[in-house]
XYZ file of C-alpha atoms in Angstrom:
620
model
C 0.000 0.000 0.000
C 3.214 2.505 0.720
C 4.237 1.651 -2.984
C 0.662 2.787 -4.146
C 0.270 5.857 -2.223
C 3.669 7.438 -3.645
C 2.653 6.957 -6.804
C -0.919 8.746 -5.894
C 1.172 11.489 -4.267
C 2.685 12.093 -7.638
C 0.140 12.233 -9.953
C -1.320 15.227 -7.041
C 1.550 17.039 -7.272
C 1.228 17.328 -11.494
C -2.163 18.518 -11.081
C -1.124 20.855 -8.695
C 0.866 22.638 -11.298
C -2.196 24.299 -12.518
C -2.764 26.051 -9.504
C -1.156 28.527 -7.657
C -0.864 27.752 -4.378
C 1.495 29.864 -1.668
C 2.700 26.927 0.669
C 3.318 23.915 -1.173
C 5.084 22.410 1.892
C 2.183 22.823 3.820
C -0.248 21.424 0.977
C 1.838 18.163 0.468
C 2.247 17.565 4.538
C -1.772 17.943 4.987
C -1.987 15.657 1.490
C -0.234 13.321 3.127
C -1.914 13.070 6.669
C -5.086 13.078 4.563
C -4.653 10.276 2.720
C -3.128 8.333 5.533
C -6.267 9.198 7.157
C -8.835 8.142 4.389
C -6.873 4.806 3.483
C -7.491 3.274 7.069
C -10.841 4.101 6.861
C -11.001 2.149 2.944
C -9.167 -0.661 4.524
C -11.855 -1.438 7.064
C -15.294 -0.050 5.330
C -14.731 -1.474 1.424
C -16.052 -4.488 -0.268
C -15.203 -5.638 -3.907
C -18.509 -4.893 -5.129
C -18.844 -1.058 -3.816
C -19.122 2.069 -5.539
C -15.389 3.509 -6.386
C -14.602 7.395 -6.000
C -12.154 8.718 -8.412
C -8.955 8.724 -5.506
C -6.973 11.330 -7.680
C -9.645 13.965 -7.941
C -10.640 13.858 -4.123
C -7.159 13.960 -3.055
C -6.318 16.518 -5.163
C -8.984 18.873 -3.523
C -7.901 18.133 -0.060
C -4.626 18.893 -0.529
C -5.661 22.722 -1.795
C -5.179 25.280 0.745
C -6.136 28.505 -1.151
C -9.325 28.374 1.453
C -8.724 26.711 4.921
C -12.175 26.653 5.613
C -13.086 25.120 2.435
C -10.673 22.101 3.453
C -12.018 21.616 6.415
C -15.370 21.624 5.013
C -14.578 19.000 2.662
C -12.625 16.651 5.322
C -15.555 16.969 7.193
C -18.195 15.859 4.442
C -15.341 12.453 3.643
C -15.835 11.571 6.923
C -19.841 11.885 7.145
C -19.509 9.974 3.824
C -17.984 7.399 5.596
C -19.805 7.096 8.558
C -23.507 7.373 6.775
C -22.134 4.876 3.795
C -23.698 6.748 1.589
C -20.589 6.686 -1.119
C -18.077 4.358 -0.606
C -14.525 4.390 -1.335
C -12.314 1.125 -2.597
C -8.656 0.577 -1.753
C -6.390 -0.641 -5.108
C -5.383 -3.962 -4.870
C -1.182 -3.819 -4.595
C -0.850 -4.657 -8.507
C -2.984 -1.935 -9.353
C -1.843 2.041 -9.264
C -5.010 3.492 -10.723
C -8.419 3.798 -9.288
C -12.080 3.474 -11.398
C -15.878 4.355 -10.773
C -18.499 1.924 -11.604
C -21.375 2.843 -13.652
C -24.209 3.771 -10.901
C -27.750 1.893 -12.097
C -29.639 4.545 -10.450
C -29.375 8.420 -10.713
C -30.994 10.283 -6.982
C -31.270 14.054 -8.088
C -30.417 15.330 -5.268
C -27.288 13.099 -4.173
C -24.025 15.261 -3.657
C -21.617 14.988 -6.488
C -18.834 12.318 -6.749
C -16.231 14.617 -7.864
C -16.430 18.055 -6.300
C -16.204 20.886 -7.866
C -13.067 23.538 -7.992
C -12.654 26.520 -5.281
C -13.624 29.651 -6.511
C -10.666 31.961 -6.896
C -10.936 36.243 -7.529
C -12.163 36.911 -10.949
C -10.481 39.147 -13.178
C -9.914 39.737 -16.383
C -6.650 38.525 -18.993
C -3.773 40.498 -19.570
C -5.013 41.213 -23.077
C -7.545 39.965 -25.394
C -4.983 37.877 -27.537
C -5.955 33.624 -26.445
C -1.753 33.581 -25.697
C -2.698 35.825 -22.818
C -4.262 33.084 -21.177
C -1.213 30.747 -21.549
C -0.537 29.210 -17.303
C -4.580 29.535 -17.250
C -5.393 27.481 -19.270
C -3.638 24.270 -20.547
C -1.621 23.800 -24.222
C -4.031 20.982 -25.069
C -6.898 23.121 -25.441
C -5.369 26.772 -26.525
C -4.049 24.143 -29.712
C -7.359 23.565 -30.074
C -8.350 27.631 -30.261
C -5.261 28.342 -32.176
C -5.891 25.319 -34.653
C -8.873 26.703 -35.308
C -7.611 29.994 -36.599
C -8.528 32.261 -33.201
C -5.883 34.207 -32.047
C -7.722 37.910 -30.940
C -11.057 37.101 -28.202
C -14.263 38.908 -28.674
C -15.416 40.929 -26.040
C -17.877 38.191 -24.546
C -14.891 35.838 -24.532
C -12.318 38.842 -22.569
C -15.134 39.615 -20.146
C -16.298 35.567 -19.301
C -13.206 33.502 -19.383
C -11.650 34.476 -16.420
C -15.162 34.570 -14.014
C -16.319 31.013 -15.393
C -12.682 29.308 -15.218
C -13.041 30.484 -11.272
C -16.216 28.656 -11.319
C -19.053 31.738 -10.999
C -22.560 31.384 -12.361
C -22.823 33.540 -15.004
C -25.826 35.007 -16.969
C -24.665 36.600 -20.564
C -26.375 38.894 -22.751
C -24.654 39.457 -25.965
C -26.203 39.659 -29.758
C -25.523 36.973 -32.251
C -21.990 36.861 -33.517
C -20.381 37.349 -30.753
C -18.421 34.624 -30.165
C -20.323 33.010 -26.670
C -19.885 29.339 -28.270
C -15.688 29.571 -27.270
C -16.411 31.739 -24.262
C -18.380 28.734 -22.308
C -16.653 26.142 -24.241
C -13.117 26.955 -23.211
C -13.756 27.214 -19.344
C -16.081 23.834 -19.465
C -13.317 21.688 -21.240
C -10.600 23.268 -18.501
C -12.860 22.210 -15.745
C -13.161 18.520 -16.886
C -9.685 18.559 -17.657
C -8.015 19.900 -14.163
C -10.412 17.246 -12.855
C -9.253 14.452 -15.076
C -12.565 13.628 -15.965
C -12.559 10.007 -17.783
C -15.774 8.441 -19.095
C -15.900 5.864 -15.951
C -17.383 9.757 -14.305
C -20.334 9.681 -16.461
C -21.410 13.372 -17.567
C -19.558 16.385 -16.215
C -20.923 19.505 -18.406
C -24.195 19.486 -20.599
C -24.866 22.145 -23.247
C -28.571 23.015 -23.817
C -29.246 24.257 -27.600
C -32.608 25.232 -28.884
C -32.548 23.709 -32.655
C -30.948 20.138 -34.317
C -29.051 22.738 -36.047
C -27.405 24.910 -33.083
C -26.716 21.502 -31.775
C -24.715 20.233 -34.352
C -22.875 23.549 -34.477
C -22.088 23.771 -30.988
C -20.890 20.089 -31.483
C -18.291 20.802 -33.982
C -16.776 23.612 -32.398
C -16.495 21.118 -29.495
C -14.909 18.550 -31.582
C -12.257 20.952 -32.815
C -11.675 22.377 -29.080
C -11.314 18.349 -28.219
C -8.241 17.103 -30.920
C -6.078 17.458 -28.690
C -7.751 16.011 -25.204
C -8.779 12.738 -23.873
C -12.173 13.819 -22.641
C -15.587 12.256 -24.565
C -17.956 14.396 -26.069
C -21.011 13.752 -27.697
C -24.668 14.693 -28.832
C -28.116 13.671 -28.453
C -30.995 15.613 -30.031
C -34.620 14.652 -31.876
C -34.580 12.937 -35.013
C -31.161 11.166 -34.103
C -30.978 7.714 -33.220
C -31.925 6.778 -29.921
C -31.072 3.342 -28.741
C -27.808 4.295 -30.631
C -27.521 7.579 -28.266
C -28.375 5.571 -25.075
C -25.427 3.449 -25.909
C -23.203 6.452 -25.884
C -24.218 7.840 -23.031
C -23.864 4.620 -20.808
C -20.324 4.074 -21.945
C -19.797 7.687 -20.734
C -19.502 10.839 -22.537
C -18.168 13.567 -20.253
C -19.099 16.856 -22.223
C -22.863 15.883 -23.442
C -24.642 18.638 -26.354
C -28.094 17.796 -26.407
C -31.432 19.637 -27.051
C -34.252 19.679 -24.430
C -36.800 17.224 -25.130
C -34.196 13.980 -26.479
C -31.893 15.040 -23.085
C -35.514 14.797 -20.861
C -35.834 11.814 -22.414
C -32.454 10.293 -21.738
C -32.473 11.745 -17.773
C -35.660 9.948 -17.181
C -35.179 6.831 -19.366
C -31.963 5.555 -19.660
C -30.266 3.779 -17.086
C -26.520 3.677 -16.882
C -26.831 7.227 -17.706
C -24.131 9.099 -15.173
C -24.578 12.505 -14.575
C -24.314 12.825 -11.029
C -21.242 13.990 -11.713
C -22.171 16.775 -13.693
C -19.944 20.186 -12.940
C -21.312 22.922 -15.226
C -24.842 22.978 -16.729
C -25.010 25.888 -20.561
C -28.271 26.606 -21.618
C -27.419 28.464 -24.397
C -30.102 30.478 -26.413
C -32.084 30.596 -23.435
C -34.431 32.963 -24.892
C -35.343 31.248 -28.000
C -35.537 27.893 -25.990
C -38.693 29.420 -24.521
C -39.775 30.643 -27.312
C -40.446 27.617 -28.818
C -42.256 26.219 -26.168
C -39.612 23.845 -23.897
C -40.357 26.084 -20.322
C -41.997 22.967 -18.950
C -38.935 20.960 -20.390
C -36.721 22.689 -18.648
C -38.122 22.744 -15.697
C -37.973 19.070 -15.285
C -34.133 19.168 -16.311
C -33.484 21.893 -14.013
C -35.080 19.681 -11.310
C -33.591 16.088 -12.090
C -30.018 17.441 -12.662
C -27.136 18.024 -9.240
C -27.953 20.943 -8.065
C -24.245 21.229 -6.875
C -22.816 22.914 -10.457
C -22.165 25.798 -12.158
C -24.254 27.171 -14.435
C -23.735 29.314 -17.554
C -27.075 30.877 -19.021
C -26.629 32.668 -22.251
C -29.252 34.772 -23.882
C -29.438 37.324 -26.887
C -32.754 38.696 -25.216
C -33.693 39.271 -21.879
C -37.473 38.496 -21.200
C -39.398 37.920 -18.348
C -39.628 34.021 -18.944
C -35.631 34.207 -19.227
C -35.240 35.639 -16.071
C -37.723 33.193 -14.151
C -35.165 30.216 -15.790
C -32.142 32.363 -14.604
C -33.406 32.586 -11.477
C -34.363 28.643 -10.935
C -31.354 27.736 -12.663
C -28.685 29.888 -11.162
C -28.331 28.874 -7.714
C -25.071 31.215 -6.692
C -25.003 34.593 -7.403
C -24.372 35.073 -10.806
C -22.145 37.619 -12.869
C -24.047 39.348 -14.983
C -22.551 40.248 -18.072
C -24.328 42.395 -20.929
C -21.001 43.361 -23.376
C -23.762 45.192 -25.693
C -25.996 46.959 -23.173
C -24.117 50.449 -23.895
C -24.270 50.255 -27.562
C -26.665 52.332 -29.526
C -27.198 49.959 -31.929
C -28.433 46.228 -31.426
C -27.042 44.429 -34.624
C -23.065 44.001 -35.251
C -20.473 46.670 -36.224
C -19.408 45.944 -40.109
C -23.022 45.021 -41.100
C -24.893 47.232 -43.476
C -28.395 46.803 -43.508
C -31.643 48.337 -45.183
C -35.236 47.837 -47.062
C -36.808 47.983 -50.135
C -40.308 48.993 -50.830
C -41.938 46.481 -52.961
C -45.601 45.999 -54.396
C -46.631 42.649 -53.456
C -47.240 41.617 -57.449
C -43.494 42.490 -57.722
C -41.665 40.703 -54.818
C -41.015 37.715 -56.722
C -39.726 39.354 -60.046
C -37.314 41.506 -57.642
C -35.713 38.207 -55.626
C -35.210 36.435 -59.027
C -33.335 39.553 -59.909
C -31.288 39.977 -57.168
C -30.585 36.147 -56.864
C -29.982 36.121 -60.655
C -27.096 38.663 -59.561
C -25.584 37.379 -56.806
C -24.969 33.505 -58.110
C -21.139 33.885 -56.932
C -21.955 35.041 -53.513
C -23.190 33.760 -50.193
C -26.855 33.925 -49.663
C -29.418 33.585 -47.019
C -33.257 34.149 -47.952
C -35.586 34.161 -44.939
C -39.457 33.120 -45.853
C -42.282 32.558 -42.890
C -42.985 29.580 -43.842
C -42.081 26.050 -44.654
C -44.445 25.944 -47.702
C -43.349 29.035 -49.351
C -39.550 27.812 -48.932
C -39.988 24.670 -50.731
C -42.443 26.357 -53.569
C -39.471 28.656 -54.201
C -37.256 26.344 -53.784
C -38.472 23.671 -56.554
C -39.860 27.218 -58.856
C -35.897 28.736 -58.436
C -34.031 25.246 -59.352
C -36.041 24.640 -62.159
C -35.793 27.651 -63.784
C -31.854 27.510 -63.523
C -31.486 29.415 -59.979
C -29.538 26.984 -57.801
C -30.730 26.508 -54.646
C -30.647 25.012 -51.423
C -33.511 24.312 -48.798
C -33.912 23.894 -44.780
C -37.174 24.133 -43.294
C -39.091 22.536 -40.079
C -40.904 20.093 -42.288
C -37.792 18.101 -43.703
C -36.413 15.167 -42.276
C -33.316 15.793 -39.684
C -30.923 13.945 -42.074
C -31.799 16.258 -45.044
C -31.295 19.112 -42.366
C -28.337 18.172 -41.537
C -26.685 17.594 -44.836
C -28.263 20.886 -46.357
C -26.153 22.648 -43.277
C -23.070 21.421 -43.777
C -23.501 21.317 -47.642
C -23.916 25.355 -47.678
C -21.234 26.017 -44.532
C -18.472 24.457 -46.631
C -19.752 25.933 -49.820
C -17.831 29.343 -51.368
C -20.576 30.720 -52.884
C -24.478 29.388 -52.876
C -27.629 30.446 -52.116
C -30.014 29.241 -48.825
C -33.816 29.468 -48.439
C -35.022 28.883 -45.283
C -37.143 29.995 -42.229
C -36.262 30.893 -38.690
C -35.387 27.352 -37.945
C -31.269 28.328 -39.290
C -31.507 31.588 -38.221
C -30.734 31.370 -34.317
C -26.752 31.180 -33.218
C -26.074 29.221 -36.416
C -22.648 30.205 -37.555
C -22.339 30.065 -41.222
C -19.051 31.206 -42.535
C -18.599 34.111 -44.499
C -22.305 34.643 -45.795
C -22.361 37.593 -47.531
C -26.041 38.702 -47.716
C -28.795 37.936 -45.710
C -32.626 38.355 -47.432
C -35.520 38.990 -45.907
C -37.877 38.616 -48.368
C -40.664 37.716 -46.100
C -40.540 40.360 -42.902
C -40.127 39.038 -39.454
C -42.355 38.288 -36.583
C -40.809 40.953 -34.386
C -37.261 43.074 -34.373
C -35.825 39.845 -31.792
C -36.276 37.884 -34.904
C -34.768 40.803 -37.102
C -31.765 40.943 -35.053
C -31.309 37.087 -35.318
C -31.841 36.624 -38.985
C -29.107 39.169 -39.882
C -26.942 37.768 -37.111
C -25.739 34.750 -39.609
C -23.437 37.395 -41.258
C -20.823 39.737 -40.407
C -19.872 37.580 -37.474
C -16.664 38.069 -35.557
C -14.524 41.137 -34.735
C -13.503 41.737 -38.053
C -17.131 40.512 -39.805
C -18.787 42.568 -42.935
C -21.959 41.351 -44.484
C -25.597 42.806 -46.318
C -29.219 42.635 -45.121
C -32.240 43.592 -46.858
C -35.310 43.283 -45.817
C -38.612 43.653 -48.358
C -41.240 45.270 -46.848
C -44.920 46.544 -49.016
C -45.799 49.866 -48.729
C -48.387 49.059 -46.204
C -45.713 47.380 -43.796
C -43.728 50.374 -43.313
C -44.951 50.782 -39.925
C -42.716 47.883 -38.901
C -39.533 50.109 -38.694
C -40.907 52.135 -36.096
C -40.573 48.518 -34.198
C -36.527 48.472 -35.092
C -35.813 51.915 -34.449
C -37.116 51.233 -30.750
C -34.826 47.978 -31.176
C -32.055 50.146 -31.923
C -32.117 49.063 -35.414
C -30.416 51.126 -38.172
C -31.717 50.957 -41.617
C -31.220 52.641 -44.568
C -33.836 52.665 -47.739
C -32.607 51.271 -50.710
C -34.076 52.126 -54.649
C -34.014 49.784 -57.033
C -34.787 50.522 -60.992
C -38.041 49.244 -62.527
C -36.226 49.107 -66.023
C -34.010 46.233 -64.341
C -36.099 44.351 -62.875
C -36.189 40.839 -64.843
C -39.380 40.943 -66.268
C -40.876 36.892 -66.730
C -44.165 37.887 -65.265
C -45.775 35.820 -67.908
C -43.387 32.643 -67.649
C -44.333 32.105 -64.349
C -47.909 32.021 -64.828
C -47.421 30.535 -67.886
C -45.612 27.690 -65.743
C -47.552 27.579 -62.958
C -50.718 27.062 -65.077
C -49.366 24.107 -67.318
C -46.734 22.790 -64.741
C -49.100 20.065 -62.473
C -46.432 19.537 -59.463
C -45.297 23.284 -59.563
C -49.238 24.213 -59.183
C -49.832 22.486 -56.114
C -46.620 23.737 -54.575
C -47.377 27.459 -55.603
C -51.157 26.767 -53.650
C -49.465 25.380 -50.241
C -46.555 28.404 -50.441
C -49.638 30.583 -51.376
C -52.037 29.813 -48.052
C -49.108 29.326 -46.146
C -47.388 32.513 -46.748
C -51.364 34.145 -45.956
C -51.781 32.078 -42.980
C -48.496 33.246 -41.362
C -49.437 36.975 -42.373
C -52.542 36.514 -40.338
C -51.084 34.926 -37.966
C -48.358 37.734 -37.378
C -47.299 39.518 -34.028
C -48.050 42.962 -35.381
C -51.457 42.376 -37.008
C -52.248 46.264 -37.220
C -49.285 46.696 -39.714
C -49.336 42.540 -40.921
C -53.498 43.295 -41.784
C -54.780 40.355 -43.557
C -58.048 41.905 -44.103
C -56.356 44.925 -46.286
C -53.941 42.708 -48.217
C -54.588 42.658 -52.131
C -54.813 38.860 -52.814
C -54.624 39.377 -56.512
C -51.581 41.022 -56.127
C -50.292 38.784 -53.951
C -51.623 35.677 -55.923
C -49.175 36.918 -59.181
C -46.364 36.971 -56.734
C -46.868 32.935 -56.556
C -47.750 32.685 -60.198
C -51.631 32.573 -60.281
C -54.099 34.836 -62.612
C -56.601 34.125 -60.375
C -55.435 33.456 -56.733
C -56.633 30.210 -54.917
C -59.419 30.197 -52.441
C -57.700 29.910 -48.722
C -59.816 29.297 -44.972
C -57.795 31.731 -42.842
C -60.055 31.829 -40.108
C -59.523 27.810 -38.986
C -55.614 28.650 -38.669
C -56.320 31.947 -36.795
C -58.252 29.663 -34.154
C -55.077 26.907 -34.301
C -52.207 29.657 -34.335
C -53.662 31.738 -31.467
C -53.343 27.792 -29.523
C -49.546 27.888 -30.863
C -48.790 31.288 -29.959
C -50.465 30.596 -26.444
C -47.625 27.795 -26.125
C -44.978 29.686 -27.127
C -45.716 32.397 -24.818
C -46.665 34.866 -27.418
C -49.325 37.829 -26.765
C -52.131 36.893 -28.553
C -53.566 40.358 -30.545
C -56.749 40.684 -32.152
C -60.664 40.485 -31.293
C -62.809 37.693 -31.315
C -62.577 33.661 -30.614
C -59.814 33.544 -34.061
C -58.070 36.687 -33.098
C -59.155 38.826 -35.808
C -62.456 39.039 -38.637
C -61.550 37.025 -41.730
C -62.095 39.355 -44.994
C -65.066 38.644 -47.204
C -62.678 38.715 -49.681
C -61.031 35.712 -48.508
C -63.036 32.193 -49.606
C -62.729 28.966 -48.466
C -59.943 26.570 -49.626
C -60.611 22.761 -48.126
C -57.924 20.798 -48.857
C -55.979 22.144 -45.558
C -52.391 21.016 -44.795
C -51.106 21.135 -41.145
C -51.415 24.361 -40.184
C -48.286 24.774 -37.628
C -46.087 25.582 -40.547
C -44.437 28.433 -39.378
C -40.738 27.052 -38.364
C-alpha cells in the first residue's frame, strides 16, 4: 500500500501545477496526513462490489489550501460519507496504481456529487484579449485547439467571461448573435473537466442546452475541434437522431454531453446507466429562444432532475421575463451578470450594413429572381415565414436555372443536416429557409442575408441578420422587403435600436418573366400544387403575425399577392380555422395573442374557403 500511495502522491503534485498555491510544503504535509487518514478508513469499510470514488480527484482537492475553511469543510463531508455509507470508497489492490468508478444503475437528483467541484478563486480579467494571454490559465491541449482553429484575438464576450467562469461563478450573458459566446463557455467547461481528469468511468460532467438540431450540431463541432487534442468524450443527443444508438453512448460515458431539451428529458428519465451525477457545469445556451419555442416545462424538469451542486452558464441574446424566471431557478449562486452590448446604440453588429426595399406585393417575386440572378457567386441567405413558401421557391428557383438550397421545419433531420453542412463548406451558394437556421447558427462568411418575407418581431430581425458579419472583423448585407403598407414595422426596429437605410431599385431592371411564371404555374401540375401550399401558407403566417395592425390580412390585395406565386386568379384559402389553431400555438410559445374575437381577428369577405388544408403549424 506505501508503494501505491507514492505513486498517488505524484500524480497530485502534477495537477497541482495548474494552480497557484502559496505553501506547497504545507499542501503536500496535509496531502499526506489526509490520505493516511482516508486509506485506514477504505481498509476497514470497502467491499469488492462497492461504488469507487475517483482517488486522484478527491485527493487533489484536499490537498488545496487557497481556502482553509473550504478544506475543512470538505474533510468533514469524507468523513460523514464514511460514517452514513452513503458513497463508498475502494482501496487498489497492490498490482494496481489506478483507481475506477463503476457505472451507478440509479441516478438520486439530489445526491451530492462524486467529484467536487473547484474553489472559486478572484475573478479578473486577462492580460489582453490575444488567447496567448491566457497561456498558465489554461492548458496547451486546449489553446491548440483555439489556435488550430484559426482564433488568435477574443471577442469581447470571450475577454469579459473567461476568467469569471474558469473560477467557477454562475454567469448570466447577454450578448447579440456573432459574438463569439460558443468559445467563451466552451473553453472554461473543457478546462474544468480537464483539471479534474474527468474520464468516461465519471459519467457526464458539463451538458450544453441548444434550442434547434441545427445549433446543436454547431455547438458540437466547435467542441470537436476544441477536443483534438484532449482525452475527454464528447457527444450529442438531439430529436430525429438515433436513440437506442444515443443511449449506448451515453452509458459508456460521454463527459461533455450537447443535447437539445426534449431527447436530453428523455435520456435523464429513461436511460439507465446514464451518469450525470457527476455533472460540474450545466449551458443553456439560447435561453431565450428555448422558450420561445415552447420547452419552459422541459426545462423545468431538467433543471429539477439534474445536481444541483454545479455551475451554471445561461446565455441569452434577449432578456425576457420568462428568461429571467429560468435564470433565477437555474442559477443557484449569485451570478455575474454580463451584458457586453448593453451600452451600444445599436443592437445588430459593427461591419453590417443593412436596409429595405419597398416592394408591391405583385413584384416581390420578379425583384428576388433579380437579385438572386445577380448574386450567383456570392453567399446567400433568404428568410421566408414559412415552410411551404420555402420549398415552392425552392423547386420554382431550381427549375428555372437558380440553384438553390432548402432547410425548413418540415424536412427530415438527415436532409437538415446535410443541407447545413452542404452550404457552410460551400464558397458561394444560395439558402432558403425559415427561422429554424436563423438562431446562433454560424455560417461562414455569408455575404447577404434576405428577408424577403418580414419578421415576426425586431428579436427575430436581429437574429436573422446575425448569420453574417460575425466576428470582430465581420462585414456582411441585409435587406429586408417590406410593401408599402408594412412600413410601420420600422418604427418597431428603431425602438430595437435598429439602423436601416432605404434602398431604390430601378423598374427598367427588374427581370421581367411575369408571364413565364404564370405561364408555368398554369401548365406545370407539381409546380401548381406547390405554388397553392406556399400561397395559403405565406397568408396564414401573415394573419397569424405579431403585429397584425401593420401585418393586416383583411387589407392585403390577394390578386396582387396571388401573381407573386404565379396565379391569374389566386386560390381560395380558410384563414379563419388557422387563426383559431395559431392563437393555440402562440399561447404555447408564450406569445401575446392580438386581435378580437374567438380567431383573433375578422376574416375578410374577400377571402373564400380553400378545403384541402395542410397542417397548419407551418411556421418554423
Amino acid at each position: 500500500m506505501n508503494n501505491i500511495h507514492k505513486k498517488h502522491l505524484k500524480k497530485i503534485e502534477k495537477l497541482q501545477k495548474f494552480r497557484k498555491t502559496k505553501s506547497k510544503k504545507k499542501n503536500d504535509l496535509n496531502g499526506k496526513e489526509n490520505n493516511s487518514k482516508e486509506e485506514s478508513n477504505i481498509n476497514r469499510k470497502e467491499s469488492g462490489s462497492e461504488k469507487i470514488v475517483n482517488e486522484e480527484s478527491v485527493n487533489e482537492k484536499l490537498n488545496d489550501t487557497d481556502n482553509t475553511k473550504v478544506i475543512k469543510d470538505k474533510k468533514r463531508k469524507m468523513n460523514d460519507e464514511d460514517n452514513n455509507d452513503v458513497k463508498k470508497i475502494k482501496s487498489c489492490s497492490e498490482n494496481k496504481d489506478f483507481v475506477d468508478e463503476s457505472v451507478a444503475d440509479a441516478q438520486t437528483p439530489n445526491e451530492d456529487n462524486l467529484i467536487e467541484s473547484l474553489p472559486n478563486q478572484e475573478a479578473s480579467l486577462p492580460p489582453s484579449k490575444e488567447f496567448k494571454s491566457l497561456e498558465g490559465l489554461v492548458c496547451e491541449k486546449t489553446l491548440k485547439g483555439v489556435f488550430d482553429m484559426g482564433f488568435t484575438q477574443m471577442t469581447e464576450i470571450q475577454y469579459k467571461t473567461v476568467m469569471p467562469l474558469l473560477n467557477g461563478r454562475d454567469l448570466l450573458g447577454a450578448a447579440k448573435t456573432g459574438s463569439g459566446k460558443t468559445l467563451a463557455f466552451l473553453i472554461p467547461t473543457i478546462e474544468l473537466l480537464y483539471k479534474l481528469n474527468f474520464m468516461p468511468r465519471n459519467g457526464t460532467g458539463a451538458i450544453i442546452i441548444s434550442p434547434t438540431r441545427e445549433l446543436s450540431l454547431q455547438t458540437f463541432g466547435v467542441l470537436r475541434d476544441l477536443l483534438q487534442h484532449h482525452q475527454q468524450t464528447f457527444g450529442i443527443v438531439m430529436g430525429g437522431a438515433n436513440r437506442k444508438q444515443e443511449a449506448e453512448r451515453l452509458q459508456r460515458g460521454v463527459n461533455i454531453l450537447v443535447a437539445t431539451p426534449g431527447r436530453l428529458l428523455d435520456h435523464l428519465q429513461n436511460t439507465p446507466g446514464f451518469v450525470f451525477k457527476n455533472l460540474q457545469c450545466l449551458i443553456i445556451d439560447e435561453a431565450d429562444r428555448i422558450l420561445e419555442i415552447g420547452f419552459e416545462e422541459e426545462m423545468k424538469q431538467i433543471i429539477k432532475i439534474l445536481p444541483k451542486k454545479r455551475q451554471t452558464l445561461l446565455f441569452s441574446a434577449t432578456q425576457t421575463r420568462k428568461v429571467e424566471d429560468l435564470a433565477r431557478v437555474s442559477l443557484k449562486k449569485a451570478p455575474l451578470y454580463v451584458g457586453v452590448d448593453d451600452d451600444k446604440e445599436v443592437s445588430t453588429v459593427e461591419g453590417l450594413e443593412q436596409g429595405y426595399i419597398v416592394v408591391p406585393s405583385e413584384k416581390r417575386f420578379l425583384l428576388l429572381f433579380t437579385f438572386l440572378k445577380k448574386n450567383m457567386k456570392k453567399k446567400v441567405m433568404v428568410f421566408f415565414s414559412s415552410c411551404h413558401s420555402v420549398k415552392f421557391h425552392s423547386e420554382l428557383l431550381n427549375y428555372i436555372d437558380i440553384p438553390v438550397m432548402d432547410i425548413h421545419g418540415k424536412q427530415k433531420q438527415q436532409k437538415r443536416t446535410s443541407t447545413f453542412f452542404e452550404f457552410c463548406t460551400a464558397e458561394s451558394g444560395i439558402l432558403l429557409c425559415t427561422d429554424v437556421a436563423a438562431r446562433g447558427l454560424d455560417i461562414p462568411e455569408v455575404d447577404w442575408i434576405v428577408q424577403y418575407d418580414p419578421p415576426d418581431d425586431p428579436k427575430e430581425y436581429i437574429h436573422r441578420v446575425g448569420r453574417t458579419a460575425r466576428g470582430s472583423q465581420g462585414r456582411g448585407h441585409a435587406l429586408l422587403f417590406l410593401l408599402p403598407e408594412e412600413l410601420g414595422f420600422l418604427r418597431y426596429l428603431k425602438h430595437a435600436k435598429v439602423p436601416l437605410n432605404e434602398y431604390d431599385f430601378s423598374k427598367a431592371k427588374i427581370s421581367n418573366i411575369q408571364s413565364q411564371l404564370e405561364k408555368l404555374i398554369s401548365k406545370n401540375y407539381f409546380l401548381n400544387k406547390s405554388a397553392k401550399d406556399g400561397y395559403r401558407s405565406y397568408l396564414q403566417a401573415y394573419a397569424s403575425h405579431q403585429h397584425r395592425n401593420i401585418f393586416n390580412v383583411n387589407t392585403i390585395d390577394l390578386q396582387k399577392v396571388g401573381l407573386s406565386f404565379g396565379f391569374t386568379v389566386p386560390p381560395n384559402v380558410n384563414l379563419s380555422v388557422h387563426a383559431s389553431n395559431s392563437n393555440k400555438l402562440q399561447k404555447r410559445n408564450g406569445a401575446t395573442v392580438y386581435g378580437t374575437g374567438s380567431h383573433g381577428f375578422k376574416p375578410s369577405k374577400s377571402v373564400k374557403r380553400f378545403k384541402p388544408l395542410n397542417k397548419l403549424n407551418d411556421r418554423r
